[in-house]
PDB file of N, CA and C in Angstrom:
ATOM      1  N   MET C 277      14.286  44.400 -11.863  1.00  0.00           N
ATOM      2  CA  MET C 277      13.964  43.927 -10.531  1.00  0.00           C
ATOM      3  C   MET C 277      12.911  42.832 -10.643  1.00  0.00           C
ATOM      4  N   ALA C 278      13.103  41.757  -9.954  1.00  0.00           N
ATOM      5  CA  ALA C 278      12.173  40.626 -10.005  1.00  0.00           C
ATOM      6  C   ALA C 278      10.899  40.960  -9.245  1.00  0.00           C
ATOM      7  N   GLN C 279       9.792  40.490  -9.799  1.00  0.00           N
ATOM      8  CA  GLN C 279       8.512  40.705  -9.132  1.00  0.00           C
ATOM      9  C   GLN C 279       8.362  39.708  -7.997  1.00  0.00           C
ATOM     10  N   PRO C 280       7.701  40.111  -6.910  1.00  0.00           N
ATOM     11  CA  PRO C 280       7.502  39.170  -5.806  1.00  0.00           C
ATOM     12  C   PRO C 280       6.601  38.024  -6.242  1.00  0.00           C
ATOM     13  N   GLN C 281       6.959  36.825  -5.838  1.00  0.00           N
ATOM     14  CA  GLN C 281       6.189  35.641  -6.193  1.00  0.00           C
ATOM     15  C   GLN C 281       5.183  35.346  -5.101  1.00  0.00           C
ATOM     16  N   GLY C 282       4.101  34.702  -5.508  1.00  0.00           N
ATOM     17  CA  GLY C 282       3.116  34.265  -4.537  1.00  0.00           C
ATOM     18  C   GLY C 282       3.595  33.035  -3.799  1.00  0.00           C
ATOM     19  N   VAL C 283       2.874  32.685  -2.768  1.00  0.00           N
ATOM     20  CA  VAL C 283       3.231  31.522  -1.953  1.00  0.00           C
ATOM     21  C   VAL C 283       3.201  30.257  -2.800  1.00  0.00           C
ATOM     22  N   VAL C 284       2.176  30.121  -3.640  1.00  0.00           N
ATOM     23  CA  VAL C 284       2.046  28.915  -4.462  1.00  0.00           C
ATOM     24  C   VAL C 284       3.212  28.800  -5.429  1.00  0.00           C
ATOM     25  N   ALA C 285       3.579  29.897  -6.067  1.00  0.00           N
ATOM     26  CA  ALA C 285       4.691  29.864  -7.015  1.00  0.00           C
ATOM     27  C   ALA C 285       5.998  29.501  -6.320  1.00  0.00           C
ATOM     28  N   ARG C 286       6.207  30.044  -5.135  1.00  0.00           N
ATOM     29  CA  ARG C 286       7.432  29.702  -4.389  1.00  0.00           C
ATOM     30  C   ARG C 286       7.428  28.236  -3.980  1.00  0.00           C
ATOM     31  N   MET C 287       6.258  27.734  -3.550  1.00  0.00           N
ATOM     32  CA  MET C 287       6.186  26.330  -3.144  1.00  0.00           C
ATOM     33  C   MET C 287       6.419  25.410  -4.336  1.00  0.00           C
ATOM     34  N   GLU C 288       5.882  25.767  -5.499  1.00  0.00           N
ATOM     35  CA  GLU C 288       6.117  24.960  -6.695  1.00  0.00           C
ATOM     36  C   GLU C 288       7.589  24.981  -7.076  1.00  0.00           C
ATOM     37  N   GLN C 289       8.205  26.130  -6.968  1.00  0.00           N
ATOM     38  CA  GLN C 289       9.607  26.266  -7.347  1.00  0.00           C
ATOM     39  C   GLN C 289      10.513  25.431  -6.443  1.00  0.00           C
ATOM     40  N   HIS C 290      10.161  25.306  -5.178  1.00  0.00           N
ATOM     41  CA  HIS C 290      11.000  24.598  -4.210  1.00  0.00           C
ATOM     42  C   HIS C 290      10.325  23.321  -3.706  1.00  0.00           C
ATOM     43  N   GLN C 291       9.486  22.710  -4.534  1.00  0.00           N
ATOM     44  CA  GLN C 291       8.684  21.570  -4.098  1.00  0.00           C
ATOM     45  C   GLN C 291       9.543  20.400  -3.618  1.00  0.00           C
ATOM     46  N   VAL C 292      10.555  20.046  -4.359  1.00  0.00           N
ATOM     47  CA  VAL C 292      11.389  18.902  -3.980  1.00  0.00           C
ATOM     48  C   VAL C 292      12.108  19.181  -2.663  1.00  0.00           C
ATOM     49  N   ALA C 293      12.621  20.374  -2.511  1.00  0.00           N
ATOM     50  CA  ALA C 293      13.310  20.721  -1.263  1.00  0.00           C
ATOM     51  C   ALA C 293      12.349  20.689  -0.079  1.00  0.00           C
ATOM     52  N   ILE C 294      11.123  21.133  -0.287  1.00  0.00           N
ATOM     53  CA  ILE C 294      10.122  21.102   0.788  1.00  0.00           C
ATOM     54  C   ILE C 294       9.822  19.665   1.179  1.00  0.00           C
ATOM     55  N   TYR C 295       9.632  18.793   0.190  1.00  0.00           N
ATOM     56  CA  TYR C 295       9.341  17.385   0.487  1.00  0.00           C
ATOM     57  C   TYR C 295      10.501  16.730   1.225  1.00  0.00           C
ATOM     58  N   LEU C 296      11.726  16.954   0.738  1.00  0.00           N
ATOM     59  CA  LEU C 296      12.889  16.345   1.392  1.00  0.00           C
ATOM     60  C   LEU C 296      13.067  16.871   2.812  1.00  0.00           C
ATOM     61  N   THR C 297      12.848  18.161   2.998  1.00  0.00           N
ATOM     62  CA  THR C 297      12.950  18.740   4.337  1.00  0.00           C
ATOM     63  C   THR C 297      11.902  18.144   5.261  1.00  0.00           C
ATOM     64  N   ALA C 298      10.682  17.973   4.750  1.00  0.00           N
ATOM     65  CA  ALA C 298       9.617  17.385   5.565  1.00  0.00           C
ATOM     66  C   ALA C 298       9.949  15.946   5.949  1.00  0.00           C
ATOM     67  N   MET C 299      10.517  15.181   5.003  1.00  0.00           N
ATOM     68  CA  MET C 299      10.871  13.793   5.315  1.00  0.00           C
ATOM     69  C   MET C 299      11.992  13.724   6.346  1.00  0.00           C
ATOM     70  N   VAL C 300      13.000  14.567   6.187  1.00  0.00           N
ATOM     71  CA  VAL C 300      14.112  14.573   7.143  1.00  0.00           C
ATOM     72  C   VAL C 300      13.628  15.032   8.516  1.00  0.00           C
ATOM     73  N   ALA C 301      12.773  16.058   8.538  1.00  0.00           N
ATOM     74  CA  ALA C 301      12.247  16.540   9.820  1.00  0.00           C
ATOM     75  C   ALA C 301      11.402  15.466  10.495  1.00  0.00           C
ATOM     76  N   GLY C 302      10.560  14.788   9.728  1.00  0.00           N
ATOM     77  CA  GLY C 302       9.736  13.723  10.300  1.00  0.00           C
ATOM     78  C   GLY C 302      10.572  12.576  10.834  1.00  0.00           C
ATOM     79  N   ALA C 303      11.590  12.180  10.063  1.00  0.00           N
ATOM     80  CA  ALA C 303      12.465  11.106  10.525  1.00  0.00           C
ATOM     81  C   ALA C 303      13.241  11.540  11.763  1.00  0.00           C
ATOM     82  N   GLY C 304      13.698  12.775  11.778  1.00  0.00           N
ATOM     83  CA  GLY C 304      14.443  13.274  12.936  1.00  0.00           C
ATOM     84  C   GLY C 304      13.593  13.343  14.190  1.00  0.00           C
ATOM     85  N   ILE C 305      12.372  13.834  14.049  1.00  0.00           N
ATOM     86  CA  ILE C 305      11.476  13.898  15.208  1.00  0.00           C
ATOM     87  C   ILE C 305      11.127  12.492  15.679  1.00  0.00           C
ATOM     88  N   GLY C 306      10.869  11.593  14.730  1.00  0.00           N
ATOM     89  CA  GLY C 306      10.546  10.215  15.105  1.00  0.00           C
ATOM     90  C   GLY C 306      11.694   9.516  15.810  1.00  0.00           C
ATOM     91  N   TRP C 307      12.907   9.804  15.382  1.00  0.00           N
ATOM     92  CA  TRP C 307      14.069   9.169  16.004  1.00  0.00           C
ATOM     93  C   TRP C 307      14.386   9.805  17.356  1.00  0.00           C
ATOM     94  N   ALA C 308      14.311  11.138  17.420  1.00  0.00           N
ATOM     95  CA  ALA C 308      14.700  11.842  18.642  1.00  0.00           C
ATOM     96  C   ALA C 308      13.632  11.777  19.727  1.00  0.00           C
ATOM     97  N   ALA C 309      12.377  11.756  19.332  1.00  0.00           N
ATOM     98  CA  ALA C 309      11.288  11.780  20.319  1.00  0.00           C
ATOM     99  C   ALA C 309      10.182  10.816  19.902  1.00  0.00           C
ATOM    100  N   PRO C 310      10.420   9.508  20.004  1.00  0.00           N
ATOM    101  CA  PRO C 310       9.408   8.543  19.563  1.00  0.00           C
ATOM    102  C   PRO C 310       8.097   8.652  20.340  1.00  0.00           C
ATOM    103  N   ALA C 311       8.134   9.179  21.548  1.00  0.00           N
ATOM    104  CA  ALA C 311       6.908   9.320  22.332  1.00  0.00           C
ATOM    105  C   ALA C 311       6.003  10.417  21.783  1.00  0.00           C
ATOM    106  N   ALA C 312       6.532  11.278  20.905  1.00  0.00           N
ATOM    107  CA  ALA C 312       5.719  12.352  20.325  1.00  0.00           C
ATOM    108  C   ALA C 312       4.809  11.840  19.221  1.00  0.00           C
ATOM    109  N   GLY C 313       5.022  10.624  18.758  1.00  0.00           N
ATOM    110  CA  GLY C 313       4.234  10.060  17.662  1.00  0.00           C
ATOM    111  C   GLY C 313       2.735  10.102  17.867  1.00  0.00           C
ATOM    112  N   PRO C 314       2.239   9.554  18.979  1.00  0.00           N
ATOM    113  CA  PRO C 314       0.785   9.590  19.184  1.00  0.00           C
ATOM    114  C   PRO C 314       0.218  11.006  19.240  1.00  0.00           C
ATOM    115  N   GLY C 315       0.966  11.941  19.756  1.00  0.00           N
ATOM    116  CA  GLY C 315       0.487  13.318  19.822  1.00  0.00           C
ATOM    117  C   GLY C 315       0.460  14.005  18.465  1.00  0.00           C
ATOM    118  N   LEU C 316       1.366  13.609  17.582  1.00  0.00           N
ATOM    119  CA  LEU C 316       1.432  14.215  16.254  1.00  0.00           C
ATOM    120  C   LEU C 316       0.621  13.450  15.213  1.00  0.00           C
ATOM    121  N   GLU C 317       0.053  12.332  15.598  1.00  0.00           N
ATOM    122  CA  GLU C 317      -0.666  11.481  14.653  1.00  0.00           C
ATOM    123  C   GLU C 317      -1.822  12.210  13.980  1.00  0.00           C
ATOM    124  N   HIS C 318      -2.480  13.103  14.712  1.00  0.00           N
ATOM    125  CA  HIS C 318      -3.619  13.822  14.143  1.00  0.00           C
ATOM    126  C   HIS C 318      -3.209  14.783  13.029  1.00  0.00           C
ATOM    127  N   ALA C 319      -1.937  15.094  12.902  1.00  0.00           N
ATOM    128  CA  ALA C 319      -1.463  16.027  11.876  1.00  0.00           C
ATOM    129  C   ALA C 319      -1.173  15.344  10.547  1.00  0.00           C
ATOM    130  N   ILE C 320      -1.206  14.017  10.498  1.00  0.00           N
ATOM    131  CA  ILE C 320      -0.834  13.305   9.278  1.00  0.00           C
ATOM    132  C   ILE C 320      -1.762  13.658   8.120  1.00  0.00           C
ATOM    133  N   ASN C 321      -3.071  13.533   8.306  1.00  0.00           N
ATOM    134  CA  ASN C 321      -4.000  13.790   7.203  1.00  0.00           C
ATOM    135  C   ASN C 321      -3.959  15.234   6.708  1.00  0.00           C
ATOM    136  N   PRO C 322      -3.950  16.244   7.576  1.00  0.00           N
ATOM    137  CA  PRO C 322      -3.854  17.610   7.045  1.00  0.00           C
ATOM    138  C   PRO C 322      -2.554  17.877   6.283  1.00  0.00           C
ATOM    139  N   VAL C 323      -1.457  17.332   6.766  1.00  0.00           N
ATOM    140  CA  VAL C 323      -0.181  17.547   6.075  1.00  0.00           C
ATOM    141  C   VAL C 323      -0.186  16.842   4.726  1.00  0.00           C
ATOM    142  N   LEU C 324      -0.688  15.607   4.676  1.00  0.00           N
ATOM    143  CA  LEU C 324      -0.785  14.912   3.395  1.00  0.00           C
ATOM    144  C   LEU C 324      -1.709  15.656   2.440  1.00  0.00           C
ATOM    145  N   GLY C 325      -2.806  16.179   2.956  1.00  0.00           N
ATOM    146  CA  GLY C 325      -3.718  16.961   2.117  1.00  0.00           C
ATOM    147  C   GLY C 325      -3.039  18.190   1.537  1.00  0.00           C
ATOM    148  N   ALA C 326      -2.263  18.884   2.344  1.00  0.00           N
ATOM    149  CA  ALA C 326      -1.547  20.071   1.858  1.00  0.00           C
ATOM    150  C   ALA C 326      -0.515  19.694   0.804  1.00  0.00           C
ATOM    151  N   LEU C 327       0.208  18.597   1.026  1.00  0.00           N
ATOM    152  CA  LEU C 327       1.197  18.158   0.039  1.00  0.00           C
ATOM    153  C   LEU C 327       0.534  17.762  -1.272  1.00  0.00           C
ATOM    154  N   LEU C 328      -0.592  17.055  -1.202  1.00  0.00           N
ATOM    155  CA  LEU C 328      -1.315  16.695  -2.425  1.00  0.00           C
ATOM    156  C   LEU C 328      -1.849  17.936  -3.133  1.00  0.00           C
ATOM    157  N   PHE C 329      -2.357  18.890  -2.375  1.00  0.00           N
ATOM    158  CA  PHE C 329      -2.860  20.128  -2.963  1.00  0.00           C
ATOM    159  C   PHE C 329      -1.762  20.833  -3.746  1.00  0.00           C
ATOM    160  N   VAL C 330      -0.598  20.973  -3.137  1.00  0.00           N
ATOM    161  CA  VAL C 330       0.510  21.653  -3.808  1.00  0.00           C
ATOM    162  C   VAL C 330       0.967  20.856  -5.024  1.00  0.00           C
ATOM    163  N   THR C 331       0.971  19.529  -4.906  1.00  0.00           N
ATOM    164  CA  THR C 331       1.385  18.699  -6.030  1.00  0.00           C
ATOM    165  C   THR C 331       0.447  18.870  -7.212  1.00  0.00           C
ATOM    166  N   PHE C 332      -0.855  18.834  -6.964  1.00  0.00           N
ATOM    167  CA  PHE C 332      -1.814  18.889  -8.061  1.00  0.00           C
ATOM    168  C   PHE C 332      -2.088  20.306  -8.542  1.00  0.00           C
ATOM    169  N   LEU C 333      -1.543  21.318  -7.902  1.00  0.00           N
ATOM    170  CA  LEU C 333      -1.629  22.669  -8.451  1.00  0.00           C
ATOM    171  C   LEU C 333      -0.881  22.764  -9.774  1.00  0.00           C
ATOM    172  N   GLN C 334       0.098  21.909  -9.961  1.00  0.00           N
ATOM    173  CA  GLN C 334       0.900  21.950 -11.176  1.00  0.00           C
ATOM    174  C   GLN C 334       0.217  21.275 -12.353  1.00  0.00           C
ATOM    175  N   VAL C 335      -0.865  20.554 -12.121  1.00  0.00           N
ATOM    176  CA  VAL C 335      -1.558  19.856 -13.201  1.00  0.00           C
ATOM    177  C   VAL C 335      -2.486  20.846 -13.897  1.00  0.00           C
ATOM    178  N   PRO C 336      -2.253  21.103 -15.178  1.00  0.00           N
ATOM    179  CA  PRO C 336      -3.131  22.035 -15.893  1.00  0.00           C
ATOM    180  C   PRO C 336      -4.471  21.366 -16.197  1.00  0.00           C
ATOM    181  N   ALA C 337      -5.519  21.833 -15.553  1.00  0.00           N
ATOM    182  CA  ALA C 337      -6.837  21.212 -15.687  1.00  0.00           C
ATOM    183  C   ALA C 337      -7.362  21.297 -17.111  1.00  0.00           C
ATOM    184  N   ALA C 338      -7.024  22.337 -17.841  1.00  0.00           N
ATOM    185  CA  ALA C 338      -7.521  22.492 -19.207  1.00  0.00           C
ATOM    186  C   ALA C 338      -6.982  21.403 -20.122  1.00  0.00           C
ATOM    187  N   GLU C 339      -5.809  20.883 -19.826  1.00  0.00           N
ATOM    188  CA  GLU C 339      -5.212  19.866 -20.684  1.00  0.00           C
ATOM    189  C   GLU C 339      -5.623  18.449 -20.300  1.00  0.00           C
ATOM    190  N   LEU C 340      -6.340  18.275 -19.204  1.00  0.00           N
ATOM    191  CA  LEU C 340      -6.755  16.939 -18.794  1.00  0.00           C
ATOM    192  C   LEU C 340      -7.702  16.312 -19.805  1.00  0.00           C
ATOM    193  N   LEU C 341      -8.694  17.065 -20.256  1.00  0.00           N
ATOM    194  CA  LEU C 341      -9.627  16.531 -21.247  1.00  0.00           C
ATOM    195  C   LEU C 341      -8.922  16.217 -22.552  1.00  0.00           C
ATOM    196  N   GLN C 342      -7.972  17.039 -22.928  1.00  0.00           N
ATOM    197  CA  GLN C 342      -7.220  16.787 -24.151  1.00  0.00           C
ATOM    198  C   GLN C 342      -6.435  15.480 -24.043  1.00  0.00           C
ATOM    199  N   SER C 343      -5.882  15.196 -22.888  1.00  0.00           N
ATOM    200  CA  SER C 343      -5.119  13.957 -22.721  1.00  0.00           C
ATOM    201  C   SER C 343      -6.028  12.734 -22.779  1.00  0.00           C
ATOM    202  N   LEU C 344      -7.282  12.876 -22.348  1.00  0.00           N
ATOM    203  CA  LEU C 344      -8.211  11.750 -22.427  1.00  0.00           C
ATOM    204  C   LEU C 344      -8.639  11.456 -23.854  1.00  0.00           C
ATOM    205  N   ARG C 345      -8.476  12.401 -24.748  1.00  0.00           N
ATOM    206  CA  ARG C 345      -8.816  12.188 -26.161  1.00  0.00           C
ATOM    207  C   ARG C 345      -7.681  11.509 -26.919  1.00  0.00           C
ATOM    208  N   ASP C 346      -6.504  11.461 -26.333  1.00  0.00           N
ATOM    209  CA  ASP C 346      -5.347  10.826 -26.967  1.00  0.00           C
ATOM    210  C   ASP C 346      -5.427   9.325 -26.722  1.00  0.00           C
ATOM    211  N   GLY C 347      -5.749   8.571 -27.750  1.00  0.00           N
ATOM    212  CA  GLY C 347      -5.964   7.131 -27.627  1.00  0.00           C
ATOM    213  C   GLY C 347      -4.740   6.365 -27.149  1.00  0.00           C
ATOM    214  N   ARG C 348      -3.567   6.703 -27.670  1.00  0.00           N
ATOM    215  CA  ARG C 348      -2.351   5.987 -27.272  1.00  0.00           C
ATOM    216  C   ARG C 348      -2.028   6.231 -25.804  1.00  0.00           C
ATOM    217  N   PHE C 349      -2.185   7.470 -25.372  1.00  0.00           N
ATOM    218  CA  PHE C 349      -1.930   7.799 -23.968  1.00  0.00           C
ATOM    219  C   PHE C 349      -2.908   7.063 -23.064  1.00  0.00           C
ATOM    220  N   LEU C 350      -4.179   7.094 -23.422  1.00  0.00           N
ATOM    221  CA  LEU C 350      -5.200   6.432 -22.616  1.00  0.00           C
ATOM    222  C   LEU C 350      -4.958   4.926 -22.559  1.00  0.00           C
ATOM    223  N   ALA C 351      -4.578   4.318 -23.689  1.00  0.00           N
ATOM    224  CA  ALA C 351      -4.288   2.884 -23.707  1.00  0.00           C
ATOM    225  C   ALA C 351      -3.085   2.559 -22.819  1.00  0.00           C
ATOM    226  N   ALA C 352      -2.068   3.403 -22.862  1.00  0.00           N
ATOM    227  CA  ALA C 352      -0.882   3.170 -22.033  1.00  0.00           C
ATOM    228  C   ALA C 352      -1.219   3.284 -20.553  1.00  0.00           C
ATOM    229  N   ILE C 353      -2.025   4.272 -20.186  1.00  0.00           N
ATOM    230  CA  ILE C 353      -2.408   4.447 -18.782  1.00  0.00           C
ATOM    231  C   ILE C 353      -3.255   3.277 -18.303  1.00  0.00           C
ATOM    232  N   LEU C 354      -4.214   2.859 -19.115  1.00  0.00           N
ATOM    233  CA  LEU C 354      -5.072   1.734 -18.725  1.00  0.00           C
ATOM    234  C   LEU C 354      -4.272   0.438 -18.627  1.00  0.00           C
ATOM    235  N   ALA C 355      -3.345   0.216 -19.567  1.00  0.00           N
ATOM    236  CA  ALA C 355      -2.515  -0.990 -19.515  1.00  0.00           C
ATOM    237  C   ALA C 355      -1.634  -0.984 -18.269  1.00  0.00           C
ATOM    238  N   ALA C 356      -1.057   0.159 -17.961  1.00  0.00           N
ATOM    239  CA  ALA C 356      -0.218   0.234 -16.765  1.00  0.00           C
ATOM    240  C   ALA C 356      -1.041  -0.014 -15.512  1.00  0.00           C
ATOM    241  N   ASN C 357      -2.231   0.570 -15.451  1.00  0.00           N
ATOM    242  CA  ASN C 357      -3.053   0.476 -14.248  1.00  0.00           C
ATOM    243  C   ASN C 357      -3.644  -0.913 -14.054  1.00  0.00           C
ATOM    244  N   PHE C 358      -4.101  -1.544 -15.123  1.00  0.00           N
ATOM    245  CA  PHE C 358      -4.825  -2.805 -14.975  1.00  0.00           C
ATOM    246  C   PHE C 358      -4.022  -4.039 -15.366  1.00  0.00           C
ATOM    247  N   LEU C 359      -2.848  -3.868 -15.960  1.00  0.00           N
ATOM    248  CA  LEU C 359      -2.006  -5.016 -16.309  1.00  0.00           C
ATOM    249  C   LEU C 359      -0.668  -4.988 -15.565  1.00  0.00           C
ATOM    250  N   LEU C 360       0.055  -3.899 -15.695  1.00  0.00           N
ATOM    251  CA  LEU C 360       1.399  -3.827 -15.124  1.00  0.00           C
ATOM    252  C   LEU C 360       1.388  -3.778 -13.600  1.00  0.00           C
ATOM    253  N   VAL C 361       0.570  -2.921 -13.019  1.00  0.00           N
ATOM    254  CA  VAL C 361       0.536  -2.791 -11.559  1.00  0.00           C
ATOM    255  C   VAL C 361       0.099  -4.091 -10.888  1.00  0.00           C
ATOM    256  N   PRO C 362      -0.959  -4.771 -11.363  1.00  0.00           N
ATOM    257  CA  PRO C 362      -1.301  -6.055 -10.728  1.00  0.00           C
ATOM    258  C   PRO C 362      -0.184  -7.097 -10.835  1.00  0.00           C
ATOM    259  N   LEU C 363       0.552  -7.102 -11.943  1.00  0.00           N
ATOM    260  CA  LEU C 363       1.665  -8.042 -12.071  1.00  0.00           C
ATOM    261  C   LEU C 363       2.780  -7.718 -11.073  1.00  0.00           C
ATOM    262  N   VAL C 364       3.067  -6.453 -10.879  1.00  0.00           N
ATOM    263  CA  VAL C 364       4.092  -6.057  -9.904  1.00  0.00           C
ATOM    264  C   VAL C 364       3.654  -6.440  -8.494  1.00  0.00           C
ATOM    265  N   VAL C 365       2.380  -6.196  -8.177  1.00  0.00           N
ATOM    266  CA  VAL C 365       1.869  -6.554  -6.847  1.00  0.00           C
ATOM    267  C   VAL C 365       1.914  -8.063  -6.651  1.00  0.00           C
ATOM    268  N   ALA C 366       1.536  -8.833  -7.673  1.00  0.00           N
ATOM    269  CA  ALA C 366       1.589 -10.294  -7.569  1.00  0.00           C
ATOM    270  C   ALA C 366       3.022 -10.769  -7.352  1.00  0.00           C
ATOM    271  N   ALA C 367       3.976 -10.139  -8.014  1.00  0.00           N
ATOM    272  CA  ALA C 367       5.378 -10.512  -7.824  1.00  0.00           C
ATOM    273  C   ALA C 367       5.855 -10.159  -6.417  1.00  0.00           C
ATOM    274  N   MET C 368       5.301  -9.108  -5.831  1.00  0.00           N
ATOM    275  CA  MET C 368       5.705  -8.697  -4.482  1.00  0.00           C
ATOM    276  C   MET C 368       5.161  -9.630  -3.409  1.00  0.00           C
ATOM    277  N   PHE C 369       4.121 -10.399  -3.712  1.00  0.00           N
ATOM    278  CA  PHE C 369       3.534 -11.292  -2.713  1.00  0.00           C
ATOM    279  C   PHE C 369       4.548 -12.294  -2.168  1.00  0.00           C
ATOM    280  N   THR C 370       5.517 -12.676  -2.965  1.00  0.00           N
ATOM    281  CA  THR C 370       6.507 -13.642  -2.486  1.00  0.00           C
ATOM    282  C   THR C 370       7.388 -13.048  -1.388  1.00  0.00           C
ATOM    283  N   PHE C 371       7.501 -11.723  -1.349  1.00  0.00           N
ATOM    284  CA  PHE C 371       8.346 -11.066  -0.358  1.00  0.00           C
ATOM    285  C   PHE C 371       7.570 -10.593   0.864  1.00  0.00           C
ATOM    286  N   LEU C 372       6.241 -10.651   0.814  1.00  0.00           N
ATOM    287  CA  LEU C 372       5.418 -10.173   1.922  1.00  0.00           C
ATOM    288  C   LEU C 372       5.240 -11.256   2.973  1.00  0.00           C
ATOM    289  N   PRO C 373       5.024 -10.875   4.216  1.00  0.00           N
ATOM    290  CA  PRO C 373       4.731 -11.871   5.250  1.00  0.00           C
ATOM    291  C   PRO C 373       3.399 -12.561   4.963  1.00  0.00           C
ATOM    292  N   ALA C 374       3.201 -13.704   5.585  1.00  0.00           N
ATOM    293  CA  ALA C 374       1.985 -14.479   5.343  1.00  0.00           C
ATOM    294  C   ALA C 374       0.750 -13.864   6.000  1.00  0.00           C
ATOM    295  N   ASP C 375       0.919 -12.842   6.805  1.00  0.00           N
ATOM    296  CA  ASP C 375      -0.202 -12.198   7.485  1.00  0.00           C
ATOM    297  C   ASP C 375      -1.168 -11.605   6.459  1.00  0.00           C
ATOM    298  N   GLN C 376      -2.431 -12.004   6.538  1.00  0.00           N
ATOM    299  CA  GLN C 376      -3.439 -11.575   5.574  1.00  0.00           C
ATOM    300  C   GLN C 376      -3.654 -10.059   5.606  1.00  0.00           C
ATOM    301  N   ALA C 377      -3.578  -9.448   6.777  1.00  0.00           N
ATOM    302  CA  ALA C 377      -3.772  -8.003   6.886  1.00  0.00           C
ATOM    303  C   ALA C 377      -2.697  -7.243   6.114  1.00  0.00           C
ATOM    304  N   VAL C 378      -1.475  -7.737   6.123  1.00  0.00           N
ATOM    305  CA  VAL C 378      -0.392  -7.093   5.389  1.00  0.00           C
ATOM    306  C   VAL C 378      -0.608  -7.261   3.896  1.00  0.00           C
ATOM    307  N   ARG C 379      -1.054  -8.423   3.472  1.00  0.00           N
ATOM    308  CA  ARG C 379      -1.247  -8.684   2.046  1.00  0.00           C
ATOM    309  C   ARG C 379      -2.404  -7.884   1.458  1.00  0.00           C
ATOM    310  N   ILE C 380      -3.426  -7.639   2.242  1.00  0.00           N
ATOM    311  CA  ILE C 380      -4.565  -6.869   1.734  1.00  0.00           C
ATOM    312  C   ILE C 380      -4.214  -5.390   1.660  1.00  0.00           C
ATOM    313  N   GLY C 381      -3.429  -4.931   2.598  1.00  0.00           N
ATOM    314  CA  GLY C 381      -2.991  -3.541   2.551  1.00  0.00           C
ATOM    315  C   GLY C 381      -3.652  -2.716   3.576  1.00  0.00           C
TER     316      GLY C 381
END
């Protein structure tokens, strides 16, 4: 007989389905009742916080320090963050509107 799982374990097991369901529900509510947007706006930050919490529960904290000691991994992460991402953003500027607020983000 299987042992009962905790809420966190169940959420981790069905994480992708939960995210997809949330996206479909949000799109459906937005399409069906666009006037509900301002009333639901206050729920955005708590929901994002909960999703991030569940996402980062899967990161083993004990292995984080070990990954920082791996020189090749650290070099790859730094290169991606400070070389690759800025190049991708610079390439995207040609597709963005000329509005400065949009370009800054």
